[in-house]
Amino acid sequence: MAASLEADRIAKAFGATLALRGASLHLQPGRVHALLGENGAGKSTLVKIIVGALAPDAGALRMAGRPVVFRSVREAMAAGIVPIHQHLSLFPHLSVLENLSAFALGCTRRAAASSALLPRAEAAARLETVGLHLDLDQPVAALSLGQRQLLEIARSVGRECRVLVLDEPTAALNHSEAARLFEVVRRLCAAGTAVLFISHRLDEIDAVADDVTVLRDGRAVIAGTPRSHLSREALVRAMLGTAVAAATRHLPEPGAPVLVAAGLRPGPGDAPADCVVRAGEVVGLAGLVGSGALELAAALAGARPAAGQLHVAGRRLPPGDRQQAVALGVGYVPGDRHAEGLFPVLSALQNASACSTRGLAPAGVLSPAREAARMLPWLRRMKLHPFLPAMKARTFSGGNQQKLLMARNLAIDGLRVLVVLEPTRGVDIAARETIHDAIADIARQGVAVVLATSDLDEAMALAHRVLVVRHGRIAAEILRGAARTNLLDALAGQAAA
Amino acid sequence: MRTALRLLGGQRFLVAPLCLLGAVIVFAASAPEFLTLGNVSNVGAQMWVLALLAVGQMFAIVTRGFDISVGAVAALSSTIAAHAVNALGPAGLLAGPLTGLLCGTLTGFLIGFLRLQPIVATLGMMIGVRGLALLVTGDGQVVPLHDADLASWLAFDPAFGLPPADWGAIGCILLAGALLGRAVLGRRLVMLGSNPDAAHLVGIDTARTQLRAYQLCGGFAGLAGVLVLLRAGTGLPTDGAGMELQSIAAALIGGTALSGGVARVFPVVLGAAFIQAVLTGLDLQGVSPFIAQIVVGLVIVAAGFLEFALRRFQGFAFHRRSWT
Amino acid sequence: MTALALPLPVRSAWRRWRPGAAAWTTLGVFLLFAVLVPRFASSGNLVNVLRVAAILCVAACGQAIVLVLGGIEFSFGSSAALASVVGVLAVPWLGPAGGLAAGGAVVIAIGALNGALIAGFGLPPFVVTLGMLMAAAGAAASLVGGQPIDAPPSAAFAWPAAGSVATIPVPILLGAAAVTVLHALLSRSRLGRLWYLAGANPVAARLSGIAVGRVTFLGYLVAGAFCAVTAVVLTSRVGSGQPNLAPNLPFESIAACAIGGIPLAGGEGRAHQVVCGVLVIAMMNNAVVLLNFPIAAQQLVMAVVIIGAVLLQNAGSLPVMLRRALTRRPNA
Ligand SMILES: Nc1ncnc2c1ncn2[C@@H]1O[C@H](COP(=O)(O)OP(=O)(O)OP(=O)(O)O)[C@@H](O)[C@H]1O
Ligand SMILES: [Mg+2]
């Protein structure tokens, strides 16, 4: 069968970084092609070249055997290539309907906006395909992250589409949402679309992928091999160059209470939450999208105003006061790293030292030497790659940006509590292990950890106990070692058997 | 779209009407003759220049830019239109908007295609256009119209309640409203301001769209220049200093967000009416124009406050569970 | 990997001192004028250029802080005018030095007010400083009825503009001091680092435990202090209270930073960039006067130099952009 899209020996450099060094990719119609690789391997760069958002330095693209050159996203879309990017590309000020019609609005040659909008019935049907039920006139700013991701998918899949490109579409989705997405993908495949799918979750690859390409350092080390011919170990070894076993980590016995919340209500609709996190204890917070788990975690870190009482090591922490929180040694790794975590134009080093400026500049005078001496070990320990501490944070890949945020919080002087939200979203397997190791490590050093995650395996693997949040209240507590199904049932609101 | 904007902090569009209402009440209370028909129509007649400039400015601001050259462009347009009318008759008035369009095209090219920051491009344009206006008038001489009757008929003789020039301004503003609210171009401008990266990714030609925004801005400045010409009967090459800031102020009071993606035409016109009412009202009460300037400055800051207060009042529900 | 990491201090030193696009642009403009404009490169004239540059430089240093914070400061122009009027009016009571100090205090107070409004209430800097620009201009004009007033002639009043220390003119000393202070603040002080953090991402800064409000306020306050120095020198130079003293100061200071390559988006900007931008503007102002151009032509040249200098900064990508602009896309 002729490949519907071929990328042939693509090369791309950003300054001194060689993101791609001759990567090739062959997509077949009607098959899901998984693109794997560690953070920074060049997956997103390859995708951007395929969808016309970046021009390659060398190499060629062919569709159905004929060479093509895309000078813009618009040209690629005209050729039937539909992109869904790693970072959300919706318009917060526009309505759901207008966002659904964004491609038409971008490309139409008509003058009247109404002629470019989808008919409302069709728009509703398209939302239906991803299982969304939304008011079409609602502004997108009012939607949750998961809803936005689904909306973005709905926006793209309705199009005349020969090649669908999904760059980590599931990073922000929970299991049921992801399952719905896979259904949509299979339906499109059955209609002859070629799908390129990027994910760091091997379970998902097992579930949907027909063929696999693995990138390492900008080259394909496995090129279009059918998934069934490869074992998991072979995949991981190809990605990382070594085998990584998911370690079972030893967790310490919890000590004295450190973080005590009494009647904490992150929002007016939430039930007051009481919880105690002890020194060396890892407490998981799990909940479906919109359940309020992330909000509760943020409130525990003092990152969000809330009613109620918070105490850290016996000292009062006014809710919503991050300044006081950092002074008391409460670290916070936010879930939305672009909006709330990263300083994109500052260097990796400056990102890492953001919480520690007081300690680095005792008399208000900052010494670069001291800063490097204190922070570089943390960056090294988080295995920042490429290890260029002076490079701007926005040029690092997603997983490495996450490592910067972890490093920043681990470096806080006198860290007592660490609240992490979705620490491994969009992070490769090796980095995931690195981050998990770091979390287990600081727990062993007596830090109380709150881990809010929608990744159940992560919660079960790392936490002493998992608090399940439903409709803004702590609905259940699952202890370490319980069966995964218990947790699933608790999340969905069924009584555990 | 309506509901979308209303939900998304529609309160910001209340600032202009509230301000206008407040100004009217204050002036009416302190000087009852303020509300006489003559006065109201006086404000009405004077406000259209500012309204045109502010509406043009709004197109630039909605894409996350702004244009500080509009005052200079209006002045240049008024002189070029004056020369053209003297040479060609009434059809020469078209030279005004054309001049504005040309200036806007250059600005838009610099910002959209050559990626200059708006402040640099429009600052350069402001200085350059002022120089050009001096050049075409032999160092700042005013350019009187030969046919002054035509101008005064267009600008002052009411037909159906308003002079023809004002009807023209209203027509252009309605057109702008349709463009922003109903046309594809308007949607693209909003999309560009709302999320520039996404605009690029869904296939919008961002450079060209930005070019259009500044063309519109320049075109409206040109129209404002024509209105100035008609009302004064002479082209004024050195006029318009201060207008750029007033137009930005009117657009902001009218709810346009500097962070892009939010704008409506009608509140912007009310914002212009408000600033004009303050200036005229203070003038009527014999307050020195300098004091009026202080008041306008403070009012701009106060309008920012009003929006802040409205946001506090209504906002809480919106922030919950959007981006966590 | 580790090999790359080791020479970090060396590499960052090179990054810091490598002549960037801004420096090359400045050098280019200098050579251009030196060749084209007679008498431009004479030492007397260059001192003159430096003197003018220094005055603008101090204000531009303040502007740079505000830009690093992701803000913008328009009120400089009329706050300098208000300072000159207040300063001259205060001379009979406070003496020349006291009058100048009072003028400077006014600018600092306006900076503090701006900072309080912006940091305390989250109002947009653009709106606040624009409003303040108009209000202060109105205040300056109404204090003196719109007409300039002369200061009683005195050596002390003229000193900040005309005096010299060890044969170096005072304005040049002040300019150099301002750049040094700015550099120290931005690269060696905790406050400066907090300005970068708050400007690069205010939400992330708040969540990192930084008092964004206080940091922002201090930024506008310090910027006001820089501008106060400029206002004092300008007042001293004209020797009178001018309600229309420096209408272009905010624009020129922003343009200087932009020519130096400081983006308005916040989180970026360094002291040497300010110096480069200021020098370009000062050389240009000087050259058009030396060439004896009529005002109209002077303004056209200034426009071309401002835009051209900023374009030169990204000269590398210019051909690409031009090609983009000139090729019409095939129909989608
Ligand atoms: N604009 C840029 N400037 C400089 N370097 C860049 C830029 N974009 C990407 N890179 C670099 O190119 C390499 C490949 O990045 P890319 O985003 O393609 O990785 P990825 O495989 O998608 O990683 P992830 O799984 O984390 O999303 C990285 O080393 C990254 O730092
Ligand atoms: Mg990626």
Coordinates of C-alpha atoms in Angstrom, one line a residue, chain A residues 29-474:
Chain A
P29 CA -3.8 4.9 5.5
G30 CA -6.2 3.3 8.0
R31 CA -3.5 2.6 10.6
V32 CA -2.5 4.3 13.8
H33 CA 1.2 5.0 13.9
A34 CA 2.6 5.7 17.3
L35 CA 5.6 8.0 17.6
L36 CA 7.6 7.4 20.8
G37 CA 10.7 8.8 22.3
E38 CA 12.0 10.4 25.5
N39 CA 11.5 14.1 26.3
G40 CA 13.4 16.2 23.8
A41 CA 13.8 13.4 21.3
G42 CA 12.2 15.6 18.7
K43 CA 8.7 14.3 18.4
S44 CA 6.9 17.6 18.6
T45 CA 9.4 19.2 16.2
L46 CA 8.8 16.4 13.6
V47 CA 5.0 16.9 14.1
K48 CA 5.4 20.7 13.6
I49 CA 7.2 20.1 10.3
I50 CA 4.6 17.6 9.1
V51 CA 1.8 20.1 9.8
G52 CA 3.5 23.0 8.2
A53 CA 4.2 25.0 11.3
L54 CA 8.0 24.7 11.0
A55 CA 10.2 24.5 7.9
P56 CA 12.7 21.6 7.9
D57 CA 16.4 22.4 7.3
A58 CA 16.7 19.3 5.1
G59 CA 14.7 16.3 4.0
A60 CA 11.5 15.9 2.1
L61 CA 7.8 15.3 2.7
R62 CA 5.7 13.1 0.3
M63 CA 2.0 12.5 0.2
A64 CA 0.8 9.5 -1.7
G65 CA 4.2 9.3 -3.3
R66 CA 4.3 12.9 -4.5
P67 CA 6.6 15.4 -3.0
V68 CA 4.9 18.3 -1.1
V69 CA 6.2 21.4 0.6
F70 CA 4.1 23.1 3.2
R71 CA 4.9 26.7 3.8
S72 CA 2.1 27.2 6.3
V73 CA -0.4 25.3 8.5
R74 CA -3.0 26.5 6.1
E75 CA -1.3 24.7 3.1
A76 CA -0.9 21.5 5.1
M77 CA -4.5 21.6 6.1
A78 CA -5.6 22.1 2.6
A79 CA -3.7 18.9 1.8
G80 CA -5.8 17.1 4.4
I81 CA -3.4 17.1 7.4
V82 CA -5.2 17.9 10.6
P83 CA -3.1 18.8 13.6
I84 CA -3.9 18.6 17.3
H85 CA -1.0 20.1 19.2
Q86 CA 0.5 19.4 22.6
H87 CA -0.3 22.8 23.9
L88 CA -3.9 23.8 23.7
S89 CA -4.8 26.1 20.8
L90 CA -8.2 27.3 21.6
F91 CA -9.5 30.9 21.7
P92 CA -10.6 31.6 25.3
H93 CA -12.6 34.7 24.4
L94 CA -14.6 33.0 21.7
S95 CA -17.6 30.8 22.0
V96 CA -17.6 27.0 21.7
L97 CA -19.3 27.3 18.3
E98 CA -16.7 29.8 17.0
N99 CA -13.9 27.6 18.3
L100 CA -15.3 24.6 16.5
S101 CA -15.4 26.7 13.3
A102 CA -11.9 28.1 13.8
F103 CA -10.3 26.4 10.8
A104 CA -13.1 27.6 8.5
L105 CA -12.8 31.1 9.9
G106 CA -9.1 31.0 9.4
C107 CA -9.3 29.9 5.7
T108 CA -12.5 31.0 4.2
R109 CA -12.6 33.5 1.4
R110 CA -16.1 34.6 2.3
A111 CA -16.8 37.9 4.1
A112 CA -19.6 37.1 6.5
A113 CA -18.6 35.3 9.6
S114 CA -22.0 33.5 9.8
S115 CA -21.2 31.8 6.5
A116 CA -18.0 30.2 8.0
L117 CA -19.7 29.0 11.2
L118 CA -20.8 25.4 11.4
P119 CA -24.5 24.8 11.4
R120 CA -25.5 24.4 15.1
A121 CA -26.9 20.9 14.6
E122 CA -23.6 19.8 13.1
A123 CA -21.6 21.5 15.8
A124 CA -23.6 19.7 18.5
A125 CA -23.1 16.4 16.6
R126 CA -19.4 16.9 16.6
L127 CA -19.3 17.6 20.3
E128 CA -21.3 14.4 20.7
T129 CA -18.6 12.4 18.9
V130 CA -16.2 13.2 21.8
G131 CA -18.9 12.9 24.4
L132 CA -19.2 16.6 25.2
H133 CA -22.4 18.3 26.0
L134 CA -21.8 22.0 26.0
D135 CA -23.8 25.2 25.5
L136 CA -22.5 26.3 22.0
D137 CA -22.5 30.0 23.0
Q138 CA -20.5 29.5 26.2
P139 CA -17.0 31.1 26.1
V140 CA -14.2 28.6 26.2
A141 CA -12.6 30.4 29.1
A142 CA -15.3 28.9 31.3
L143 CA -14.4 25.3 30.4
S144 CA -12.2 22.9 32.3
L145 CA -8.9 21.7 31.0
G146 CA -10.2 18.3 30.1
Q147 CA -13.3 19.8 28.3
R148 CA -11.0 22.1 26.4
Q149 CA -8.9 19.2 25.2
L150 CA -11.9 17.3 24.0
L151 CA -13.2 20.4 22.3
E152 CA -10.0 20.8 20.5
I153 CA -10.2 17.2 19.3
A154 CA -13.8 17.7 18.2
R155 CA -12.7 20.8 16.3
S156 CA -10.2 18.9 14.4
V157 CA -11.7 15.5 13.7
G158 CA -14.7 16.8 11.9
R159 CA -12.7 18.0 9.0
E160 CA -11.9 16.3 5.7
C161 CA -8.9 14.5 7.1
R162 CA -6.4 12.2 5.4
V163 CA -3.8 12.5 8.1
L164 CA -4.6 13.1 11.8
V165 CA -1.8 14.2 14.0
L166 CA -2.2 14.0 17.7
D167 CA 0.6 15.3 19.9
E168 CA 0.1 14.0 23.4
P169 CA -3.7 14.5 23.3
T170 CA -4.3 12.4 26.4
A171 CA -2.0 14.3 28.7
A172 CA -4.8 16.2 30.2
L173 CA -7.5 13.5 29.9
N174 CA -8.8 11.0 32.5
H175 CA -9.4 7.4 31.6
S176 CA -12.9 7.7 30.3
E177 CA -12.1 10.7 28.3
A178 CA -9.1 9.0 26.8
A179 CA -11.2 5.9 26.0
R180 CA -13.6 8.1 24.2
L181 CA -10.8 9.7 22.2
F182 CA -9.6 6.3 21.1
E183 CA -13.0 5.4 19.9
V184 CA -13.0 8.5 17.7
V185 CA -9.5 7.6 16.4
R186 CA -10.6 4.1 15.5
R187 CA -13.6 5.3 13.7
L188 CA -11.5 7.7 11.6
C189 CA -9.0 4.9 10.9
A190 CA -11.8 2.7 9.7
A191 CA -12.6 5.4 7.2
G192 CA -9.1 5.3 5.8
T193 CA -7.4 8.2 7.7
A194 CA -3.8 7.8 8.7
V195 CA -3.2 8.7 12.3
L196 CA 0.0 9.8 14.0
F197 CA -0.2 9.4 17.7
I198 CA 2.3 10.6 20.3
S199 CA 2.1 9.6 23.9
H200 CA 4.3 8.7 26.8
R201 CA 1.9 6.1 28.2
L202 CA 2.7 2.7 26.9
D203 CA -0.8 1.4 27.9
E204 CA -2.3 3.7 25.4
I205 CA 0.2 2.6 22.7
D206 CA -0.8 -1.0 23.4
A207 CA -4.4 0.0 23.1
V208 CA -4.4 1.9 19.8
A209 CA -1.2 1.7 17.9
D210 CA -0.7 -0.5 14.8
D211 CA 2.8 0.6 13.9
V212 CA 5.5 2.2 16.0
T213 CA 8.4 4.6 15.3
V214 CA 10.8 5.4 18.1
L215 CA 12.9 8.6 18.0
R216 CA 16.1 8.9 19.9
D217 CA 18.2 12.1 19.7
G218 CA 16.4 13.1 16.5
R219 CA 16.8 9.8 14.7
A220 CA 14.4 6.9 14.2
V221 CA 15.8 3.9 16.0
I222 CA 12.7 1.9 15.2
A223 CA 11.0 2.8 12.0
G224 CA 7.4 1.8 11.4
T225 CA 7.6 -1.7 12.9
P226 CA 4.2 -3.3 13.6
R227 CA 3.4 -3.0 17.3
S228 CA 2.8 -6.8 17.6
H229 CA 6.4 -7.5 16.7
L230 CA 7.8 -5.6 19.6
S231 CA 7.9 -6.3 23.3
R232 CA 7.5 -3.6 25.8
E233 CA 11.1 -4.0 26.9
A234 CA 12.3 -3.6 23.4
L235 CA 10.3 -0.4 23.1
V236 CA 11.7 1.1 26.3
R237 CA 15.2 0.0 25.4
A238 CA 14.9 1.7 22.0
M239 CA 13.6 4.9 23.6
L240 CA 16.2 5.2 26.4
G241 CA 19.1 3.1 25.3
T242 CA 18.7 1.1 28.5
A243 CA 16.0 -0.9 30.2
V244 CA 14.1 0.8 32.9
A245 CA 12.1 -1.3 35.3
A246 CA 9.3 0.4 37.1
A247 CA 10.7 0.2 40.6
T248 CA 8.6 -0.5 43.7
R249 CA 9.8 2.1 46.0
H250 CA 10.2 1.8 49.7
L251 CA 8.3 4.4 51.6
P252 CA 9.2 5.4 55.2
E253 CA 6.9 5.1 58.2
P254 CA 5.0 8.4 58.6
G255 CA 6.1 10.5 61.5
A256 CA 4.5 13.5 63.3
P257 CA 1.8 15.5 61.6
V258 CA 3.2 18.3 59.5
L259 CA 0.4 19.7 57.3
V260 CA -3.0 19.9 59.1
A261 CA -6.1 21.2 57.3
A262 CA -9.3 21.8 59.2
G263 CA -12.5 22.6 57.5
L264 CA -10.7 23.7 54.3
R265 CA -13.1 24.8 51.5
P266 CA -11.4 25.7 48.2
G267 CA -14.7 27.0 46.7
P268 CA -18.1 28.0 48.0
G269 CA -19.7 24.7 46.7
D270 CA -17.1 22.4 48.3
A271 CA -17.6 20.5 51.5
P272 CA -15.1 21.4 54.3
A273 CA -12.2 19.0 54.1
D274 CA -10.1 17.8 57.0
C275 CA -6.8 16.1 56.5
V276 CA -3.5 15.5 58.1
V277 CA -0.3 14.7 56.3
R278 CA 2.6 13.4 58.4
A279 CA 6.3 13.8 58.0
G280 CA 7.5 11.3 55.4
E281 CA 4.0 10.4 54.3
V282 CA 2.8 10.6 50.7
V283 CA -0.9 11.3 50.4
G284 CA -2.5 10.9 47.0
L285 CA -5.4 13.0 45.9
A286 CA -7.4 11.5 43.1
G287 CA -10.5 12.7 41.3
L288 CA -12.1 13.0 37.9
V289 CA -11.8 16.2 36.0
G290 CA -13.9 18.8 37.7
S291 CA -14.1 16.9 41.0
G292 CA -12.2 19.5 42.9
A293 CA -9.1 17.3 43.7
L294 CA -6.7 19.7 42.1
E295 CA -8.3 22.7 43.7
L296 CA -8.1 21.1 47.1
A297 CA -4.4 20.3 46.5
A298 CA -3.7 23.9 45.5
A299 CA -5.5 25.2 48.6
L300 CA -3.4 22.9 50.8
A301 CA -0.3 24.5 49.3
G302 CA -1.6 28.0 50.1
A303 CA -1.8 28.6 46.3
R304 CA -5.5 29.4 46.3
P305 CA -7.8 31.3 48.6
A306 CA -10.0 29.1 50.7
A307 CA -12.1 29.2 53.8
G308 CA -10.8 27.2 56.8
Q309 CA -7.6 26.6 58.8
L310 CA -4.2 25.4 57.7
H311 CA -1.3 24.6 59.9
V312 CA 2.2 23.7 58.9
A313 CA 4.4 22.2 61.6
G314 CA 2.2 23.9 64.2
R315 CA 2.4 27.3 62.7
R316 CA -0.7 28.9 61.1
L317 CA -0.7 29.3 57.4
P318 CA -3.3 31.7 56.1
P319 CA -5.0 30.1 53.1
G320 CA -4.0 31.7 49.8
D321 CA -0.8 33.2 51.2
R322 CA 2.0 31.6 49.1
Q323 CA 4.6 33.9 50.5
Q324 CA 4.1 32.7 54.0
A325 CA 3.8 29.1 52.6
V326 CA 7.2 29.3 51.0
A327 CA 8.7 30.8 54.2
L328 CA 7.2 27.8 56.1
G329 CA 8.7 25.4 53.6
V330 CA 5.7 24.5 51.5
G331 CA 6.6 23.6 47.9
Y332 CA 4.0 23.7 45.1
V333 CA 4.3 22.2 41.6
P334 CA 1.3 23.5 39.7
G335 CA -0.7 21.4 37.2
D336 CA -0.6 23.9 34.4
R337 CA 3.1 24.4 34.0
H338 CA 2.8 27.0 31.3
A339 CA 0.4 29.4 32.9
E340 CA 1.4 28.9 36.6
G341 CA 4.9 27.4 36.7
L342 CA 7.3 28.4 34.1
F343 CA 9.2 31.7 33.5
P344 CA 9.5 31.1 29.8
V345 CA 12.0 33.8 28.9
L346 CA 14.3 33.2 31.9
S347 CA 17.1 30.6 32.0
A348 CA 16.7 27.1 33.4
L349 CA 18.9 28.2 36.3
Q350 CA 16.8 31.2 37.1
N351 CA 13.7 29.1 36.9
A352 CA 15.2 26.7 39.4
S353 CA 16.2 29.4 41.9
A354 CA 12.9 31.3 41.8
C355 CA 11.7 30.1 45.2
S356 CA 15.2 30.5 46.8
T357 CA 16.2 34.0 46.1
R358 CA 16.1 35.0 49.7
G359 CA 18.6 32.3 50.7
L360 CA 20.8 33.0 47.7
A361 CA 20.9 36.8 48.4
P362 CA 21.3 37.2 52.1
A363 CA 21.9 40.9 52.1
G364 CA 20.0 41.5 48.9
V365 CA 23.1 40.9 46.8
L366 CA 22.9 38.0 44.4
S367 CA 26.0 36.1 43.6
P368 CA 25.8 34.1 40.4
A369 CA 28.5 31.8 41.6
R370 CA 26.6 30.9 44.7
E371 CA 23.4 30.5 42.7
A372 CA 25.1 28.1 40.3
A373 CA 26.7 26.2 43.1
R374 CA 23.4 25.7 44.9
M375 CA 21.1 25.0 42.0
L376 CA 23.2 23.0 39.5
P377 CA 23.2 19.9 41.7
W378 CA 19.4 19.9 41.7
L379 CA 19.2 20.3 38.0
R380 CA 21.8 17.5 37.6
R381 CA 19.8 15.3 40.0
M382 CA 16.6 15.9 38.0
K383 CA 18.6 14.9 34.9
L384 CA 17.8 18.0 32.9
H385 CA 18.4 17.3 29.2
P386 CA 20.1 19.0 27.4
F387 CA 22.1 20.1 30.4
L388 CA 22.3 23.8 29.4
P389 CA 21.3 25.8 32.6
A390 CA 21.7 29.1 30.8
M391 CA 19.2 28.2 28.0
K392 CA 15.8 29.8 28.2
A393 CA 13.1 27.6 29.8
R394 CA 10.7 27.9 26.9
T395 CA 13.1 26.1 24.6
F396 CA 13.2 22.9 26.7
S397 CA 10.8 20.1 25.9
G398 CA 7.8 19.6 28.1
G399 CA 9.2 16.9 30.3
N400 CA 12.3 18.9 31.0
Q401 CA 10.2 21.9 31.9
Q402 CA 8.5 19.8 34.4
K403 CA 11.9 18.8 35.8
L404 CA 12.7 22.5 36.2
L405 CA 9.6 23.0 38.4
M406 CA 10.5 20.0 40.5
A407 CA 14.0 21.2 41.0
R408 CA 12.7 24.6 42.0
N409 CA 10.6 23.2 44.7
L410 CA 13.1 20.6 45.9
A411 CA 15.6 23.4 46.4
I412 CA 13.4 25.4 48.8
D413 CA 15.2 26.0 52.1
G414 CA 13.8 23.9 54.9
L415 CA 11.2 22.1 52.8
R416 CA 8.6 20.6 55.0
V417 CA 5.6 20.0 52.7
L418 CA 5.6 19.4 48.9
V419 CA 2.3 19.6 47.0
V420 CA 2.6 18.3 43.5
L421 CA -0.1 18.4 40.9
E422 CA 0.1 16.0 37.9
P423 CA 3.9 15.8 38.2
T424 CA 4.3 13.4 35.2
R425 CA 1.9 14.7 32.7
G426 CA 3.6 14.7 29.4
V427 CA 6.8 13.3 30.8
D428 CA 8.7 10.3 29.4
I429 CA 9.3 7.0 31.2
A430 CA 12.8 7.8 32.3
A431 CA 11.8 11.3 33.6
R432 CA 8.8 9.8 35.3
E433 CA 11.1 7.5 37.2
T434 CA 13.4 10.4 38.0
I435 CA 10.5 12.4 39.3
H436 CA 9.0 9.5 41.3
D437 CA 12.4 8.8 42.7
A438 CA 12.7 12.4 43.8
I439 CA 9.3 12.3 45.5
A440 CA 10.1 9.1 47.3
D441 CA 13.5 10.4 48.3
I442 CA 12.2 13.6 49.9
A443 CA 9.5 11.6 51.7
R444 CA 12.3 9.5 53.2
Q445 CA 14.0 12.8 54.3
G446 CA 10.8 13.6 56.3
V447 CA 8.9 15.8 53.9
A448 CA 5.2 15.5 53.9
V449 CA 4.0 15.0 50.3
V450 CA 0.6 15.6 48.7
L451 CA 0.3 14.1 45.3
A452 CA -2.7 15.1 43.2
T453 CA -2.8 13.1 40.0
S454 CA -5.2 11.6 37.5
D455 CA -2.7 8.9 36.9
L456 CA -4.0 6.1 39.1
D457 CA -0.9 3.9 38.7
E458 CA 1.2 6.8 39.9
A459 CA -1.1 7.3 42.9
M460 CA -1.1 3.7 43.8
A461 CA 2.6 3.3 43.4
L462 CA 3.8 6.3 45.3
A463 CA 1.2 7.1 48.0
H464 CA 0.7 5.7 51.5
R465 CA -3.0 6.3 51.0
V466 CA -5.1 7.9 48.4
L467 CA -7.9 10.3 49.2
V468 CA -10.6 10.2 46.5
V469 CA -12.4 13.5 45.9
R470 CA -15.9 13.6 44.4
H471 CA -18.0 16.7 43.9
G472 CA -15.7 18.8 46.1
R473 CA -15.6 16.5 49.0
I474 CA -13.2 13.8 50.2

